[in-house]
Amino acid sequence: MAASTASRLSPPRLHAAPNHPLRRSRFSPLRAAKLEAVLSIGTHVIPHPRKVETGGEDAFFVGGDGGGVFAIADGVSGWAEKNVNPALFSRELMANSSTFIKDEEVSQDPQILLMKAHAATSSIGSATVIVAMLEKTGTLKIASVGDCGLKVIRKGQVMFSTCPQEHYFDCPYQLSSEAIGQTSQDALVCTVNLMEGDMIVSGSDGFFDNIFDQEILAVINESPGTDEAAKALAELARKHSVDVTFDSPYSMEARSRGFDVPWWKKLLGAKLVGGKMDDITVIVAQVKTVVIPDDEGSGIELEKVGGEQLAAAGVASAEQSE
């Protein structure tokens, strides 16, 4: 499992004007401050071209204080062959996940959140799913079942990626209404220490099957914000998904697993290429820090000297030690 060597978010430092005495006073109180990590989040969904009217089978939610929790569920389309709407399970699973965020038993544990949300889901069907929770310290906790994915980008490079779980090619692990499916105990669980400015890109397999890392990095670099980045990434993946000449990550993986065009086409130089049409869900988040007054601290009181108030300013950015 990939591990991060990133430093945790460092506490803020307080600066005072030089060569002025600090004196306690009953006026101009300044409480101690601390930094907390939050997420600025953008989302975008593009349904499968043949499922636009129904909205597709992906579902997601964003919640928690400071947008510190997000999740994506991808309904397994095979249920349609049994006259079951694949979207019902993924939507209910996400609705239940949103409900249980503040449950005391969850306690910032995405695996427990998956367990409780799955147990409460009564719809027939199954879905791949990923849940990510950001602690105020800057630690990102992830639980994933199947092939929804997440990447962390730092300074223009992908420094962390989740790994898909599958039984065999194109058959991922999935939470299900049936006993034969997986449970939260089968989830891939990992933790990443984030820094201010880090970018998180998460999506359903319809996104990652149709876009390469270098394309993701280029879009993130060119986008002014998370909303714009999520939309641009989803639209690029959608463009690739309907391009029969695009040598997509999906087609490359298929060839590596032994799936290809007939031998006689190979003799003519042909190979299996093309995007994969699917629902596409993208969540882009940027790690930011906010200064929170510490009401439990004793506080420092500063007094005006020579007509100027001695102001102590919390540094609103994390120290990024390499």
Coordinates of C-alpha atoms in Angstrom, one line a residue:
M1 CA 0.0 0.0 0.0
A2 CA 1.3 3.4 -0.9
A3 CA 2.3 5.6 2.0
S4 CA 2.9 9.3 2.3
T5 CA 5.9 10.8 3.9
A6 CA 4.4 14.3 3.9
S7 CA 4.6 16.3 7.1
R8 CA 1.5 17.2 9.0
L9 CA 0.1 20.7 9.0
S10 CA 2.2 22.7 11.4
P11 CA 0.7 25.0 14.0
P12 CA 0.6 28.7 13.3
R13 CA 3.2 31.1 14.7
L14 CA 2.4 34.4 16.3
H15 CA 4.3 37.5 15.3
A16 CA 4.5 40.8 17.2
A17 CA 5.8 44.1 16.1
P18 CA 9.6 44.4 17.0
N19 CA 11.0 46.4 19.9
H20 CA 7.7 46.9 21.6
P21 CA 6.9 45.5 25.0
L22 CA 4.0 43.1 25.4
R23 CA 1.8 44.0 28.4
R24 CA -1.3 42.3 29.7
S25 CA -4.4 44.4 29.6
R26 CA -8.2 44.0 29.9
F27 CA -8.5 45.5 26.4
S28 CA -7.8 44.1 22.9
P29 CA -7.8 40.5 23.9
L30 CA -6.1 38.0 21.5
R31 CA -6.8 34.4 22.0
A32 CA -4.4 31.6 21.1
A33 CA -5.0 30.3 17.6
K34 CA -4.6 27.0 15.8
L35 CA -4.8 25.9 12.1
E36 CA -7.4 23.5 10.8
A37 CA -7.4 21.9 7.4
V38 CA -10.5 22.2 5.3
L39 CA -11.4 21.3 1.7
S40 CA -12.5 23.6 -1.1
I41 CA -14.5 21.2 -3.4
G42 CA -15.8 21.2 -6.9
T43 CA -17.9 18.4 -8.5
H44 CA -19.2 17.5 -11.9
V45 CA -21.2 14.5 -13.3
I46 CA -21.8 13.5 -16.9
P47 CA -24.1 10.5 -17.4
H48 CA -23.5 7.8 -20.0
P49 CA -24.8 9.0 -23.4
R50 CA -27.6 6.6 -23.3
K51 CA -28.6 7.3 -19.7
V52 CA -28.8 11.1 -19.8
E53 CA -32.6 11.2 -19.2
T54 CA -32.4 9.1 -16.1
G55 CA -29.3 10.8 -14.7
G56 CA -27.0 7.8 -14.9
E57 CA -26.1 5.3 -12.1
D58 CA -23.3 7.2 -10.3
A59 CA -24.1 9.0 -7.0
F60 CA -22.0 11.2 -4.7
F61 CA -22.2 13.4 -1.7
V62 CA -20.1 16.2 -0.1
G63 CA -20.6 17.0 3.5
G64 CA -19.0 17.6 7.0
D65 CA -17.6 20.7 8.5
G66 CA -15.6 22.6 5.9
G67 CA -16.6 20.0 3.2
G68 CA -14.3 17.5 5.0
V69 CA -16.1 14.4 3.8
F70 CA -16.9 13.2 0.3
A71 CA -17.9 9.9 -1.4
I72 CA -18.7 8.4 -4.8
A73 CA -20.8 5.3 -5.5
D74 CA -21.1 3.7 -9.0
G75 CA -24.1 1.5 -9.4
V76 CA -23.3 -1.8 -11.2
S77 CA -25.2 -1.6 -14.5
G78 CA -25.5 -5.4 -14.8
W79 CA -28.6 -5.3 -12.6
A80 CA -30.6 -3.7 -15.4
E81 CA -30.6 -7.2 -17.0
K82 CA -32.7 -8.3 -14.1
N83 CA -35.1 -5.4 -14.4
V84 CA -33.5 -3.6 -11.5
N85 CA -32.6 0.1 -11.7
P86 CA -28.9 0.1 -10.8
A87 CA -29.1 3.8 -9.7
L88 CA -31.3 3.0 -6.7
F89 CA -28.7 1.2 -4.7
S90 CA -25.9 3.7 -5.3
R91 CA -28.2 6.7 -4.5
E92 CA -29.5 5.2 -1.3
L93 CA -26.0 4.2 -0.2
M94 CA -24.9 7.8 -0.6
A95 CA -27.9 9.1 1.1
N96 CA -27.3 6.8 4.1
S97 CA -23.6 7.8 4.2
S98 CA -24.6 11.4 4.4
T99 CA -27.0 10.7 7.2
F100 CA -24.4 8.7 9.3
I101 CA -21.6 11.3 9.1
K102 CA -22.2 12.7 12.5
D103 CA -23.0 9.3 14.1
E104 CA -20.8 8.8 17.3
E105 CA -19.9 5.3 16.2
V106 CA -18.5 6.6 12.9
S107 CA -16.0 8.9 14.7
Q108 CA -14.1 10.0 11.6
D109 CA -13.7 6.4 10.3
P110 CA -14.7 5.9 6.7
Q111 CA -14.8 2.2 7.0
I112 CA -17.3 2.3 9.8
L113 CA -19.3 4.8 7.8
L114 CA -19.4 2.4 4.9
M115 CA -20.5 -0.4 7.2
K116 CA -23.4 1.6 8.7
A117 CA -24.5 3.0 5.3
H118 CA -24.4 -0.4 3.7
A119 CA -26.4 -2.0 6.5
A120 CA -29.1 0.6 6.2
T121 CA -29.4 0.3 2.4
S122 CA -32.5 -1.7 1.5
S123 CA -32.5 -1.3 -2.3
I124 CA -31.6 -4.2 -4.5
G125 CA -28.4 -3.9 -6.4
S126 CA -24.7 -3.2 -5.8
A127 CA -22.1 -0.5 -6.2
T128 CA -18.4 0.3 -6.1
V129 CA -17.7 3.1 -3.6
I130 CA -15.1 5.3 -2.1
V131 CA -15.3 7.5 1.0
A132 CA -12.7 10.1 2.0
M133 CA -12.6 12.0 5.3
L134 CA -10.3 14.9 6.1
E135 CA -9.3 15.4 9.8
K136 CA -8.7 18.9 11.0
T137 CA -5.0 17.9 11.4
G138 CA -4.7 17.4 7.7
T139 CA -4.9 13.6 7.7
L140 CA -7.0 12.1 4.9
K141 CA -8.7 8.8 5.7
I142 CA -9.9 6.7 2.8
A143 CA -12.0 3.5 2.5
S144 CA -12.7 2.1 -1.0
V145 CA -14.5 -1.0 -2.3
G146 CA -14.0 -1.6 -6.0
D147 CA -12.6 0.7 -8.7
C148 CA -13.7 4.2 -7.8
G149 CA -10.4 6.0 -7.4
L150 CA -8.6 8.9 -5.7
K151 CA -5.3 10.6 -6.4
V152 CA -3.4 13.3 -4.4
I153 CA -1.4 15.9 -6.4
R154 CA 1.4 17.9 -4.8
K155 CA 3.5 20.4 -6.6
G156 CA 2.5 19.2 -10.0
Q157 CA 3.0 15.5 -9.3
V158 CA 0.8 12.6 -8.4
M159 CA 2.1 11.5 -5.0
F160 CA -0.6 9.0 -4.0
S161 CA -3.1 6.8 -5.8
T162 CA -5.6 4.2 -4.6
C163 CA -5.5 0.8 -6.2
P164 CA -8.6 -0.8 -7.7
Q165 CA -9.9 -4.1 -6.3
E166 CA -11.3 -6.6 -8.7
H167 CA -12.3 -10.3 -9.0
Y168 CA -11.1 -10.3 -12.6
F169 CA -11.0 -7.7 -15.4
D170 CA -14.0 -5.5 -15.5
C171 CA -15.6 -7.2 -12.4
P172 CA -14.7 -5.0 -9.4
Y173 CA -15.4 -5.6 -5.8
Q174 CA -18.8 -4.1 -4.8
L175 CA -21.1 -3.6 -1.9
S176 CA -24.2 -5.5 -2.6
S177 CA -27.7 -6.3 -1.4
E178 CA -26.8 -10.0 -1.9
A179 CA -24.8 -12.1 0.5
I180 CA -22.3 -13.0 -2.2
G181 CA -21.1 -9.3 -2.4
Q182 CA -18.3 -7.7 -0.4
T183 CA -18.7 -5.8 2.8
S184 CA -16.9 -2.8 4.4
Q185 CA -14.4 -5.3 5.9
D186 CA -13.1 -5.9 2.4
A187 CA -12.4 -2.2 1.8
L188 CA -9.0 -0.9 0.9
V189 CA -8.2 1.4 3.9
C190 CA -5.4 4.0 3.8
T191 CA -4.3 7.2 5.3
V192 CA -2.5 10.2 3.7
N193 CA -1.0 13.2 5.5
L194 CA -1.8 16.3 3.4
M195 CA -0.3 19.7 3.1
E196 CA -1.9 23.1 2.3
G197 CA -2.3 23.4 -1.5
D198 CA -2.5 19.7 -2.1
M199 CA -5.1 18.7 -4.7
I200 CA -7.4 15.7 -4.5
V201 CA -8.9 14.2 -7.6
S202 CA -11.5 11.4 -7.0
G203 CA -13.8 9.8 -9.5
S204 CA -15.8 6.8 -10.7
D205 CA -14.2 4.3 -13.0
G206 CA -15.9 6.0 -16.0
F207 CA -13.5 8.9 -15.2
F208 CA -10.2 7.0 -14.6
D209 CA -10.8 4.6 -17.5
N210 CA -10.7 7.5 -19.9
I211 CA -8.0 9.8 -18.8
F212 CA -4.3 9.6 -18.1
D213 CA -2.4 11.1 -15.1
Q214 CA -0.5 13.6 -17.3
E215 CA -3.9 14.9 -18.6
I216 CA -5.2 15.3 -15.1
L217 CA -2.1 17.2 -14.0
A218 CA -2.3 19.5 -17.0
V219 CA -6.0 20.4 -16.3
I220 CA -5.4 21.0 -12.6
N221 CA -2.5 23.3 -13.5
E222 CA -4.6 25.3 -15.9
S223 CA -7.8 25.6 -13.9
P224 CA -8.5 28.6 -11.7
G225 CA -10.5 26.7 -9.1
T226 CA -11.9 23.3 -8.1
D227 CA -15.3 23.8 -9.9
E228 CA -13.6 24.6 -13.1
A229 CA -11.1 21.7 -12.7
A230 CA -13.9 19.2 -12.0
K231 CA -15.9 20.3 -15.0
A232 CA -12.9 20.3 -17.4
L233 CA -11.7 16.9 -16.3
A234 CA -15.2 15.4 -16.6
E235 CA -15.6 16.9 -20.1
L236 CA -12.2 15.6 -21.3
A237 CA -12.9 12.1 -20.0
R238 CA -16.3 12.2 -21.7
K239 CA -14.6 13.3 -25.0
H240 CA -12.2 10.4 -24.8
S241 CA -15.0 7.9 -23.8
V242 CA -16.7 8.3 -27.2
D243 CA -13.6 8.4 -29.3
V244 CA -13.1 5.0 -31.0
T245 CA -9.6 5.9 -32.0
F246 CA -8.4 7.0 -28.5
D247 CA -6.0 4.5 -26.9
S248 CA -7.5 4.9 -23.4
P249 CA -6.3 3.5 -20.1
Y250 CA -9.2 1.0 -20.3
S251 CA -8.2 -0.3 -23.8
M252 CA -4.5 -0.5 -22.7
E253 CA -5.5 -2.5 -19.6
A254 CA -7.7 -4.8 -21.7
R255 CA -4.9 -5.6 -24.0
S256 CA -2.6 -6.3 -21.1
R257 CA -5.1 -8.8 -19.9
G258 CA -5.3 -10.6 -23.2
F259 CA -8.3 -8.9 -24.7
D260 CA -7.7 -7.7 -28.3
V261 CA -8.9 -7.7 -31.8
P262 CA -9.0 -11.0 -33.8
W263 CA -5.7 -12.4 -35.0
W264 CA -6.3 -11.6 -38.6
K265 CA -6.8 -7.9 -37.7
K266 CA -3.6 -7.9 -35.8
L267 CA -1.8 -9.0 -39.0
L268 CA -3.1 -5.8 -40.6
G269 CA -1.6 -3.8 -37.7
A270 CA -4.9 -3.3 -35.8
K271 CA -5.3 -3.4 -32.1
L272 CA -8.0 -2.9 -29.5
V273 CA -8.4 0.8 -28.9
G274 CA -11.2 3.3 -27.9
G275 CA -12.6 4.9 -24.9
K276 CA -15.2 3.3 -22.6
M277 CA -18.6 5.0 -22.5
D278 CA -19.8 5.2 -18.9
D279 CA -21.2 7.5 -16.3
I280 CA -18.4 10.0 -15.3
T281 CA -18.2 11.5 -11.8
V282 CA -15.4 13.8 -10.7
I283 CA -14.7 15.4 -7.4
V284 CA -11.7 17.9 -7.1
A285 CA -10.7 19.2 -3.7
Q286 CA -8.0 21.6 -2.6
V287 CA -6.6 21.5 0.9
K288 CA -6.7 24.9 2.7
T289 CA -6.1 26.0 6.2
V290 CA -8.1 28.4 8.4
V291 CA -7.1 30.0 11.6
I292 CA -9.4 29.0 14.5
P293 CA -9.3 30.9 17.8
D294 CA -8.6 28.5 20.7
D295 CA -11.3 29.4 23.2
E296 CA -9.9 27.0 25.7
G297 CA -6.5 28.7 25.8
S298 CA -5.5 31.3 28.4
G299 CA -5.2 33.9 25.6
I300 CA -2.7 36.8 25.4
E301 CA -3.9 40.3 25.9
L302 CA -2.1 43.1 24.1
E303 CA -2.3 46.8 24.8
K304 CA -1.9 49.8 22.5
V305 CA 1.5 51.4 22.8
G306 CA 2.2 54.8 21.2
G307 CA -1.1 54.8 19.3
E308 CA -0.5 51.4 17.6
Q309 CA -2.1 48.2 18.6
L310 CA 0.4 45.3 18.8
A311 CA -1.2 42.8 16.6
A312 CA -0.3 39.1 16.6
A313 CA -1.3 37.5 13.3
G314 CA -1.7 33.7 12.9
V315 CA 0.1 32.4 9.8
A316 CA -2.7 31.2 7.6
S317 CA -0.6 28.7 5.7
A318 CA 1.1 25.4 6.7
E319 CA 4.8 25.1 7.1
Q320 CA 5.8 22.7 4.3
S321 CA 8.9 20.9 5.4
E322 CA 10.4 18.6 2.7

